[in-house]
Amino acid sequence: MKIKPWHQTNWDARAAGNFIGGGSGTGLLIFAALSNLAALAGPAADYRWQAGLALVLVAAGLASVFAEIGRPFRALNVFLHPHTSWMTREAMVAPFLFGSGAVAICLGGGLFSVVAALLAAGYLYCQARMIAAAKGIPAWREPRIIPLFIITGLVEGAGLSALIVAAQSGTAPRWLAAVLLVALILRRLAWKIYHETLERRGAPKKALEVLARLRGRFERYGQSLPEMLLVAALFFRSEQVWLLPLAGAAALLGGWLLKFTIVARAAYNQGFALPVVPVRGQGQGMPGVKPGWSK
Amino acid sequence: MTRYIMTADLRRCIGCQTCTASCRQTNATPPGVQWRSVLDIESGEFPDVRRSFVPVGCQHCGDPPCMHVCPTTATYQRADGLVEIDYEKCIGCGYCAVACPYQARHITRRIDFAYSATPMANESARFDERRMSVATKCTFCMDRVDAAKENGLTPGVDPEVTPACVNSCIAGVLAFGDKEDPNSKVSKLLEETQHFRMHEELGTDPGFYYIWDKK
């Protein structure tokens, strides 16, 4: 049996798909409601498109994780442990999310769009807590992953919203550009705190190597690029309408890359360690060992 | 209140893996699945090097993260401290496996036997379809522990009601018993020795104690 941390094999890209679909979908549902309520994204048809896509994304995420469970015919058992399991809580929010979202789509927004957005926020929170509760994976159990996954979902939602609005109306609302820029700055901050905390507290070396490789690509193409595009979009006002959707696409893909890497590539387990090496024969005990860890 | 625990005297373990073989024989785990393993850890630098053999498996934690995350309540904790799995409830989502810091949980998704697709006689006799595609792990030989109540025997003392790995250990490394009973072997061992628990800093309150020196 291995001693150093090795990559877990229980949750793969399908699990990452749940965090990607769930995060993007719930983020989009929140921004769809904001757009609709403020009448900033135009007519009700905008809400229908955005909310419809949002529910499809959440459903795709759930279908992805459904494909991973060993006993799918017992899937309803997932509702049995709301006392402590964030997976149960996520599952319990889902039907209400889909119900309120469907009604809101039928009505073209209104009060139910607010209800759906609140449930989407709850669903997103459950997902973030769910990964943080996986105590066996050091890169996941770091509590700072919670704000990172929440803000990433919101960034993805804003990015998708920008893409849909541009595709539908050929416009680039300044408020959306400003909100996306703020959300991106918050994501940069959340990522920096998460990554630095992991490095400071110690983690499996291989997990840190994966995150170090991610850092360059993510910060360049998922953060700096959309941030610069958004600054330009805000500066040029409406003359360059392609800047906002392009920034939205980069922010969205950056979020997907981040979550896929953390869930499916940096998921090295705890491994084994000895706080003290035992006495053998007449010898003395020795300082402990923690193979494969940065500290 | 009973709290069953296991102790492993690391000063004695020679890494023979008899406990592993015994567990596999008793619980008929498929190839690649070992509820009881023995790590072979090399440490130090030449010329002061050490080799430690460390039995591992489910630690039957007092505060088990696997139980907290389980969405189905399939993983539960008994009053005597044993952490068990209801195979009929488990959906095989693997959440418990990523929540366990001891890599103690296994999910077997296809039927597999030791030498071929055709099981040997003992494998046929012990194959349990309920354990397919759900989480499995060391049970501290729960069925034996439960038999103690019916037979008036004492786990950790009487071999019939003691986990197979403990019974099989040729070096007297492993011991099992009730930590709350001051007269049990494990209580006395813990009283007389220096010991630690794996990854104790994670707050799981493991029920597996590693003895590393006398007091």
Coordinates of C-alpha atoms in Angstrom, one line a residue:
Chain A
M1 CA 0.0 0.0 0.0
K2 CA 1.2 3.5 -0.8
I3 CA 2.3 5.8 2.0
K4 CA 2.6 9.2 0.3
P5 CA -0.6 10.9 -0.7
W6 CA -2.0 9.5 -4.0
H7 CA -4.8 10.8 -6.2
Q8 CA -8.2 9.7 -5.0
T9 CA -10.2 7.6 -7.5
N10 CA -13.7 8.0 -6.2
W11 CA -14.7 11.4 -7.6
D12 CA -13.5 12.0 -11.1
A13 CA -14.5 14.4 -13.9
R14 CA -18.1 13.6 -13.4
A15 CA -18.0 15.0 -9.9
A16 CA -16.2 18.1 -11.3
G17 CA -19.1 18.3 -13.8
N18 CA -21.5 18.7 -10.9
F19 CA -19.6 21.6 -9.5
I20 CA -19.1 23.2 -12.9
G21 CA -22.8 22.8 -14.0
G22 CA -24.2 23.6 -10.5
G23 CA -22.0 26.6 -10.0
S24 CA -22.5 28.1 -13.5
G25 CA -26.2 27.4 -13.5
T26 CA -26.9 28.8 -10.1
G27 CA -24.8 31.8 -10.8
L28 CA -26.7 32.5 -14.0
L29 CA -30.0 32.1 -12.3
I30 CA -29.0 34.7 -9.8
F31 CA -27.9 37.1 -12.5
A32 CA -31.0 36.4 -14.6
A33 CA -33.1 37.5 -11.7
L34 CA -31.1 40.6 -11.1
S35 CA -31.3 41.5 -14.7
N36 CA -35.0 40.9 -14.8
L37 CA -35.8 42.7 -11.6
A38 CA -33.8 45.8 -12.5
A39 CA -35.2 45.6 -16.1
L40 CA -31.6 46.1 -17.2
A41 CA -31.4 43.1 -19.5
G42 CA -34.5 44.1 -21.5
P43 CA -37.7 42.2 -22.0
A44 CA -38.9 39.1 -20.2
A45 CA -37.7 36.8 -23.0
D46 CA -34.1 37.4 -21.7
Y47 CA -35.0 36.0 -18.4
R48 CA -36.5 32.9 -20.0
W49 CA -33.4 32.2 -22.0
Q50 CA -31.1 32.8 -19.1
A51 CA -33.1 30.9 -16.5
G52 CA -33.7 28.0 -19.0
L53 CA -30.0 27.6 -19.6
A54 CA -29.3 27.9 -15.9
L55 CA -31.7 25.0 -15.1
V56 CA -30.2 22.9 -17.9
L57 CA -26.7 23.5 -16.5
V58 CA -27.7 22.5 -12.9
A59 CA -29.6 19.5 -14.3
A60 CA -26.5 18.5 -16.4
G61 CA -24.4 18.7 -13.3
L62 CA -26.7 16.5 -11.3
A63 CA -26.9 14.1 -14.3
S64 CA -23.1 14.0 -14.3
V65 CA -22.9 13.0 -10.7
F66 CA -25.8 10.6 -11.1
A67 CA -23.7 8.8 -13.6
E68 CA -21.0 8.3 -11.0
I69 CA -23.0 6.7 -8.2
G70 CA -22.8 3.0 -7.8
R71 CA -26.4 2.3 -7.1
P72 CA -28.5 4.8 -9.1
F73 CA -31.8 3.1 -8.4
R74 CA -31.4 4.0 -4.8
A75 CA -30.8 7.6 -5.5
L76 CA -33.7 8.8 -3.5
N77 CA -31.8 7.7 -0.3
V78 CA -29.8 10.8 -0.8
F79 CA -32.5 12.7 1.0
L80 CA -32.1 10.8 4.3
H81 CA -29.4 12.8 6.1
P82 CA -30.1 16.5 6.2
H83 CA -28.8 16.8 9.7
T84 CA -25.1 16.9 8.7
S85 CA -24.7 16.0 5.0
W86 CA -24.3 18.9 2.6
M87 CA -25.0 16.4 -0.3
T88 CA -28.4 15.8 1.2
R89 CA -29.0 19.5 1.7
E90 CA -28.0 20.2 -1.9
A91 CA -30.3 17.5 -3.1
M92 CA -33.2 18.9 -1.0
V93 CA -32.8 22.4 -2.5
A94 CA -32.7 21.0 -6.0
P95 CA -36.5 20.2 -6.5
F96 CA -37.5 23.6 -5.2
L97 CA -34.9 25.2 -7.3
F98 CA -36.2 23.5 -10.5
G99 CA -39.9 24.1 -9.4
S100 CA -39.5 27.8 -8.8
G101 CA -37.3 28.2 -11.8
A102 CA -39.8 26.6 -14.0
V103 CA -42.7 28.7 -12.7
A104 CA -40.5 31.9 -13.1
I105 CA -39.8 30.9 -16.7
C106 CA -43.5 30.4 -17.4
L107 CA -44.3 33.8 -15.8
G108 CA -41.3 35.5 -17.5
G109 CA -39.7 36.4 -14.2
G110 CA -41.4 38.2 -11.3
L111 CA -41.5 37.1 -7.7
F112 CA -40.6 33.5 -8.6
S113 CA -37.4 34.7 -10.2
V114 CA -36.3 36.0 -6.8
V115 CA -37.3 32.8 -5.1
A116 CA -35.4 30.8 -7.7
A117 CA -32.4 33.1 -7.2
L118 CA -32.4 32.7 -3.5
L119 CA -32.7 28.9 -3.8
A120 CA -29.8 29.1 -6.4
A121 CA -27.7 30.9 -3.8
G122 CA -28.6 28.2 -1.3
Y123 CA -27.7 25.4 -3.8
L124 CA -24.3 27.1 -4.5
Y125 CA -23.6 27.4 -0.8
C126 CA -24.4 23.7 -0.3
Q127 CA -22.0 22.8 -3.1
A128 CA -19.2 24.8 -1.6
R129 CA -19.8 23.3 1.9
M130 CA -20.0 19.9 0.3
I131 CA -16.5 19.9 -1.1
A132 CA -15.1 21.5 2.1
A133 CA -16.5 18.6 4.2
A134 CA -14.4 16.1 2.3
K135 CA -11.9 15.8 5.1
G136 CA -9.8 13.2 3.4
I137 CA -8.6 15.5 0.6
P138 CA -6.4 18.3 1.9
A139 CA -6.9 20.6 -1.2
W140 CA -10.7 20.3 -0.6
R141 CA -11.0 20.6 3.1
E142 CA -9.3 23.9 3.3
P143 CA -12.2 26.2 4.5
R144 CA -11.1 28.9 2.1
I145 CA -12.4 26.8 -0.7
I146 CA -15.9 27.8 0.3
P147 CA -15.7 31.5 -0.7
L148 CA -13.7 30.5 -3.7
F149 CA -16.3 28.2 -5.0
I150 CA -19.2 30.6 -4.3
I151 CA -17.6 33.6 -5.9
T152 CA -16.5 31.4 -8.9
G153 CA -20.1 30.3 -9.4
L154 CA -21.2 34.0 -9.4
V155 CA -18.4 34.9 -11.8
E156 CA -19.5 32.1 -14.2
G157 CA -23.1 33.3 -13.9
A158 CA -22.2 36.8 -14.7
G159 CA -20.0 35.7 -17.6
L160 CA -22.8 33.5 -19.1
S161 CA -25.3 36.3 -18.6
A162 CA -23.0 38.7 -20.5
L163 CA -22.8 36.1 -23.4
I164 CA -26.5 35.6 -23.6
V165 CA -27.4 39.3 -23.4
A166 CA -24.9 40.0 -26.2
A167 CA -26.2 37.1 -28.3
Q168 CA -29.8 38.2 -27.9
S169 CA -29.7 41.9 -28.0
G170 CA -26.2 42.8 -29.3
T171 CA -25.7 45.0 -26.2
A172 CA -23.2 45.1 -23.4
P173 CA -24.8 46.5 -20.2
R174 CA -22.3 48.6 -18.3
W175 CA -23.7 47.5 -15.0
L176 CA -23.0 43.9 -15.9
A177 CA -19.5 44.7 -16.9
A178 CA -18.9 46.5 -13.6
V179 CA -20.4 43.7 -11.5
L180 CA -18.4 41.1 -13.4
L181 CA -15.2 43.1 -12.9
V182 CA -15.9 43.3 -9.1
A183 CA -16.7 39.6 -9.0
L184 CA -13.5 38.8 -10.9
I185 CA -11.4 40.9 -8.4
L186 CA -13.1 39.0 -5.5
R187 CA -12.3 35.7 -7.2
R188 CA -8.7 36.7 -7.7
L189 CA -8.6 37.5 -4.0
A190 CA -10.3 34.3 -2.9
W191 CA -8.0 32.2 -5.1
K192 CA -4.9 33.9 -3.7
I193 CA -6.0 33.4 -0.1
Y194 CA -7.0 29.8 -0.8
H195 CA -3.7 28.9 -2.6
E196 CA -1.5 30.7 -0.1
T197 CA -3.2 29.2 2.9
L198 CA -2.7 25.7 1.5
E199 CA 1.0 26.4 0.9
R200 CA 1.4 28.0 4.3
R201 CA -0.4 25.2 6.2
G202 CA 1.1 22.4 4.2
A203 CA -0.5 20.0 1.7
P204 CA 0.5 17.0 -0.4
K205 CA 3.4 18.2 -2.6
K206 CA 1.7 16.8 -5.8
A207 CA -1.5 18.7 -5.1
L208 CA 0.6 21.9 -4.7
E209 CA 2.4 21.1 -8.0
V210 CA -0.9 20.8 -9.8
L211 CA -2.2 24.1 -8.3
A212 CA 1.1 25.8 -9.2
R213 CA 0.7 24.7 -12.8
L214 CA -2.9 25.9 -12.8
R215 CA -2.0 29.3 -11.3
G216 CA -0.2 30.7 -14.4
R217 CA -2.9 29.7 -16.9
F218 CA -5.8 30.6 -14.6
E219 CA -4.4 34.0 -13.5
R220 CA -3.4 34.9 -17.1
Y221 CA -6.4 33.7 -19.1
G222 CA -9.1 33.4 -16.5
Q223 CA -8.4 36.5 -14.5
S224 CA -6.1 39.1 -16.1
L225 CA -7.5 38.8 -19.6
P226 CA -11.2 39.3 -18.7
E227 CA -10.3 42.0 -16.2
M228 CA -8.4 44.0 -18.9
L229 CA -11.3 43.4 -21.3
L230 CA -13.8 44.7 -18.8
V231 CA -11.7 47.8 -18.0
A232 CA -11.6 48.4 -21.7
A233 CA -15.4 47.8 -22.0
L234 CA -16.1 50.3 -19.3
F235 CA -13.7 52.8 -20.8
F236 CA -15.0 52.5 -24.4
R237 CA -18.7 52.4 -23.3
S238 CA -20.9 51.1 -26.0
E239 CA -18.5 51.3 -29.0
Q240 CA -17.0 47.9 -28.5
V241 CA -19.8 45.6 -27.5
W242 CA -17.8 42.5 -28.1
L243 CA -15.5 43.2 -25.1
L244 CA -18.0 42.2 -22.4
P245 CA -19.1 38.8 -23.9
L246 CA -15.4 38.0 -24.6
A247 CA -14.5 38.8 -21.0
G248 CA -17.5 36.8 -19.9
A249 CA -16.4 33.8 -21.9
A250 CA -12.8 34.0 -20.5
A251 CA -14.1 34.4 -16.9
L252 CA -16.5 31.4 -17.4
L253 CA -13.8 29.1 -18.9
G254 CA -11.4 30.2 -16.2
G255 CA -13.9 29.2 -13.6
W256 CA -14.4 25.8 -15.2
L257 CA -10.7 25.2 -15.4
L258 CA -10.2 26.2 -11.8
K259 CA -12.9 23.8 -10.5
F260 CA -12.0 20.9 -12.8
T261 CA -8.4 21.2 -11.7
I262 CA -9.2 21.3 -8.0
V263 CA -11.8 18.6 -8.1
A264 CA -10.3 16.2 -10.7
R265 CA -6.6 16.9 -10.6
A266 CA -5.5 18.2 -7.2
A267 CA -7.4 15.7 -5.2
Y268 CA -4.5 14.0 -3.5
N269 CA -5.5 12.2 -0.3
Q270 CA -4.0 12.5 3.1
G271 CA -1.6 9.6 2.8
F272 CA -0.1 8.2 6.0
A273 CA 2.2 9.7 8.6
L274 CA 3.9 8.8 11.9
P275 CA 4.1 11.6 14.5
V276 CA 7.0 9.6 16.0
V277 CA 9.0 6.6 14.6
P278 CA 8.6 3.7 17.0
V279 CA 11.3 2.2 19.1
R280 CA 12.7 -1.0 17.6
G281 CA 14.8 -3.3 19.8
Q282 CA 17.1 -1.3 22.1
G283 CA 17.0 1.9 20.0
Q284 CA 15.3 5.1 20.6
G285 CA 12.2 6.6 19.0
M286 CA 12.9 9.1 16.2
P287 CA 11.1 12.2 15.0
G288 CA 8.0 11.5 12.9
V289 CA 7.7 11.2 9.2
K290 CA 5.0 12.6 6.8
P291 CA 6.1 11.4 3.3
G292 CA 4.9 13.4 0.3
W293 CA 3.9 16.5 2.3
S294 CA 5.2 20.0 1.8
K295 CA 5.5 20.4 5.6
Chain B
M1 CA -20.5 2.9 28.0
T2 CA -18.5 0.6 25.7
R3 CA -16.0 2.0 23.2
Y4 CA -14.3 -0.8 21.3
I5 CA -10.8 0.2 20.0
M6 CA -7.8 -1.5 18.6
T7 CA -4.2 -1.1 19.6
A8 CA -1.1 -1.9 17.5
D9 CA 2.2 -2.2 19.2
L10 CA 4.6 -0.9 16.5
R11 CA 7.6 -2.2 18.4
R12 CA 6.5 -5.7 17.7
C13 CA 5.2 -5.6 14.1
I14 CA 7.3 -7.4 11.6
G15 CA 5.2 -6.7 8.6
C16 CA 4.3 -10.3 7.9
Q17 CA 0.9 -9.3 6.6
T18 CA -0.8 -12.2 8.3
C19 CA -3.5 -9.9 9.6
T20 CA -4.1 -8.7 6.0
A21 CA -4.4 -12.3 4.7
S22 CA -6.6 -13.3 7.6
C23 CA -8.9 -10.3 7.0
R24 CA -9.2 -11.1 3.4
Q25 CA -10.0 -14.7 4.1
T26 CA -12.6 -13.8 6.8
N27 CA -14.3 -11.1 4.9
A28 CA -13.8 -12.3 1.3
T29 CA -12.7 -9.0 0.0
P30 CA -12.1 -8.9 -3.8
P31 CA -8.6 -8.5 -5.3
G32 CA -7.1 -5.1 -4.6
V33 CA -9.4 -4.5 -1.6
Q34 CA -7.7 -4.8 1.8
W35 CA -9.6 -3.7 4.8
R36 CA -6.5 -4.4 6.9
S37 CA -3.1 -3.4 5.4
V38 CA 0.3 -3.1 6.8
L39 CA 2.5 -0.1 5.7
D40 CA 6.2 -0.5 5.3
I41 CA 7.7 2.9 6.1
E42 CA 11.4 3.7 5.7
S43 CA 12.7 6.7 7.5
G44 CA 15.9 8.5 8.6
E45 CA 19.1 8.9 6.7
F46 CA 22.0 6.5 6.3
P47 CA 23.4 5.2 8.6
D48 CA 20.5 5.9 11.1
V49 CA 17.6 4.5 9.2
R50 CA 14.5 2.8 10.4
R51 CA 11.8 0.6 9.0
S52 CA 8.4 0.7 10.6
F53 CA 5.5 -1.6 9.9
V54 CA 2.2 0.1 10.6
P55 CA -1.2 -1.8 10.4
V56 CA -3.9 0.5 9.0
G57 CA -7.5 0.4 8.1
C58 CA -10.7 1.9 9.3
Q59 CA -10.0 3.7 12.6
H60 CA -13.6 3.6 13.8
C61 CA -13.4 7.2 14.7
G62 CA -15.3 8.7 17.6
D63 CA -16.2 11.7 15.3
P64 CA -16.3 10.0 11.9
P65 CA -16.2 12.4 8.9
C66 CA -17.5 9.6 6.7
M67 CA -20.7 9.4 8.8
H68 CA -21.3 13.1 8.8
V69 CA -21.1 13.4 5.0
C70 CA -23.0 10.3 4.1
P71 CA -26.2 11.5 2.4
T72 CA -28.1 8.3 3.1
T73 CA -27.3 7.5 6.7
A74 CA -25.9 4.2 5.4
T75 CA -22.8 4.9 7.4
Y76 CA -23.6 5.0 11.1
Q77 CA -22.0 4.7 14.5
R78 CA -23.1 2.2 17.0
A79 CA -23.3 2.8 20.7
D80 CA -20.2 0.7 21.2
G81 CA -18.1 2.9 18.9
L82 CA -18.1 0.8 15.8
V83 CA -18.6 2.7 12.6
E84 CA -20.6 0.5 10.1
I85 CA -22.2 0.6 6.7
D86 CA -25.8 -0.4 5.8
Y87 CA -25.2 -1.9 2.4
E88 CA -28.9 -1.7 1.5
K89 CA -28.9 2.1 2.0
C90 CA -25.6 3.0 0.4
I91 CA -25.8 4.5 -3.0
G92 CA -22.1 4.3 -3.7
C93 CA -21.6 8.0 -4.2
G94 CA -18.1 7.8 -2.8
Y95 CA -18.5 10.9 -0.6
C96 CA -17.5 8.9 2.5
A97 CA -14.4 7.7 0.7
V98 CA -13.2 11.2 0.0
A99 CA -14.1 12.3 3.5
C100 CA -12.0 9.5 5.2
P101 CA -8.5 10.7 5.9
Y102 CA -7.3 7.1 6.4
Q103 CA -8.1 5.8 2.8
A104 CA -10.0 3.0 4.5
R105 CA -13.0 2.9 2.2
H106 CA -13.4 0.9 -1.0
I107 CA -16.0 0.8 -3.8
T108 CA -15.8 -2.2 -6.1
R109 CA -17.8 -1.6 -9.2
R110 CA -17.3 -4.9 -11.0
I111 CA -17.3 -8.5 -9.9
D112 CA -13.7 -9.7 -9.6
F113 CA -12.1 -12.9 -8.3
A114 CA -8.6 -13.8 -7.5
Y115 CA -7.6 -15.9 -10.5
S116 CA -10.2 -15.5 -13.2
A117 CA -13.7 -14.6 -13.9
T118 CA -14.7 -17.9 -12.4
P119 CA -14.7 -17.8 -8.6
M120 CA -13.0 -20.4 -6.5
A121 CA -15.2 -22.5 -4.2
N122 CA -14.6 -20.3 -1.2
E123 CA -15.2 -17.1 -3.2
S124 CA -18.5 -18.5 -4.5
A125 CA -19.5 -19.3 -0.9
R126 CA -18.6 -15.9 0.4
F127 CA -19.6 -13.6 -2.5
D128 CA -22.0 -11.0 -1.2
E129 CA -23.8 -9.1 -4.0
R130 CA -24.8 -6.4 -1.5
R131 CA -21.2 -5.2 -1.4
M132 CA -21.1 -4.4 -5.1
S133 CA -20.9 -0.7 -6.0
V134 CA -21.3 0.4 -2.4
A135 CA -18.7 1.6 0.1
T136 CA -17.1 -1.2 2.1
K137 CA -14.5 -1.1 4.9
C138 CA -13.2 -2.9 8.0
T139 CA -16.1 -3.6 10.4
F140 CA -13.9 -4.7 13.3
C141 CA -15.5 -8.0 12.5
M142 CA -18.8 -6.7 13.8
D143 CA -20.6 -10.1 13.5
R144 CA -18.1 -11.6 15.9
V145 CA -18.4 -8.7 18.4
D146 CA -22.2 -9.0 18.2
A147 CA -22.0 -12.7 18.9
A148 CA -20.3 -11.9 22.2
K149 CA -23.6 -10.7 23.7
E150 CA -25.4 -13.9 22.8
N151 CA -22.6 -16.2 24.0
G152 CA -21.5 -14.4 27.1
L153 CA -18.0 -14.0 25.7
T154 CA -15.7 -11.0 25.8
P155 CA -14.4 -9.4 22.6
G156 CA -10.6 -9.1 22.8
V157 CA -10.4 -12.0 25.2
D158 CA -12.2 -14.8 23.6
P159 CA -11.0 -15.5 20.1
E160 CA -14.5 -16.4 18.8
V161 CA -15.6 -12.9 19.3
T162 CA -12.4 -11.0 18.5
P163 CA -11.5 -9.5 15.1
A164 CA -9.8 -12.0 12.8
C165 CA -6.7 -9.8 12.3
V166 CA -6.1 -9.7 16.1
N167 CA -6.5 -13.4 16.4
S168 CA -4.1 -14.1 13.5
C169 CA -1.3 -11.7 14.6
I170 CA 1.8 -13.9 15.2
A171 CA 3.7 -11.2 17.1
G172 CA 1.0 -10.0 19.5
V173 CA 0.9 -6.6 17.9
L174 CA -2.8 -6.2 17.7
A175 CA -5.2 -6.0 20.6
F176 CA -8.9 -5.3 20.7
G177 CA -11.2 -4.5 23.5
D178 CA -13.3 -2.0 25.4
K179 CA -11.4 1.2 26.2
E180 CA -13.9 2.1 28.9
D181 CA -13.2 -1.1 30.8
P182 CA -10.2 -0.4 33.0
N183 CA -9.4 -4.2 33.1
S184 CA -9.4 -4.8 29.4
K185 CA -6.2 -5.5 27.7
V186 CA -6.3 -2.4 25.6
S187 CA -6.9 -0.2 28.6
K188 CA -3.9 -1.7 30.4
L189 CA -1.7 -1.4 27.3
L190 CA -2.6 2.3 26.9
E191 CA -1.9 2.8 30.6
E192 CA 1.5 1.2 30.4
T193 CA 2.8 2.7 27.1
Q194 CA 3.3 5.8 25.0
H195 CA 1.0 5.8 22.1
F196 CA -0.4 8.0 19.3
R197 CA -3.3 8.0 16.9
M198 CA -2.9 8.6 13.1
H199 CA -3.8 12.1 11.9
E200 CA -5.1 13.0 15.3
E201 CA -4.8 16.7 14.4
L202 CA -7.8 16.3 12.1
G203 CA -10.1 15.9 15.1
T204 CA -11.6 12.5 14.1
D205 CA -11.0 10.9 17.5
P206 CA -9.7 7.6 15.9
G207 CA -10.3 4.4 17.7
F208 CA -7.0 2.9 16.7
Y209 CA -4.0 3.5 19.0
Y210 CA -0.4 3.0 17.9
I211 CA 2.0 2.0 20.7
W212 CA 5.6 3.2 20.1
D213 CA 7.4 3.0 23.4
K214 CA 7.1 2.1 27.1
K215 CA 6.3 4.8 29.5

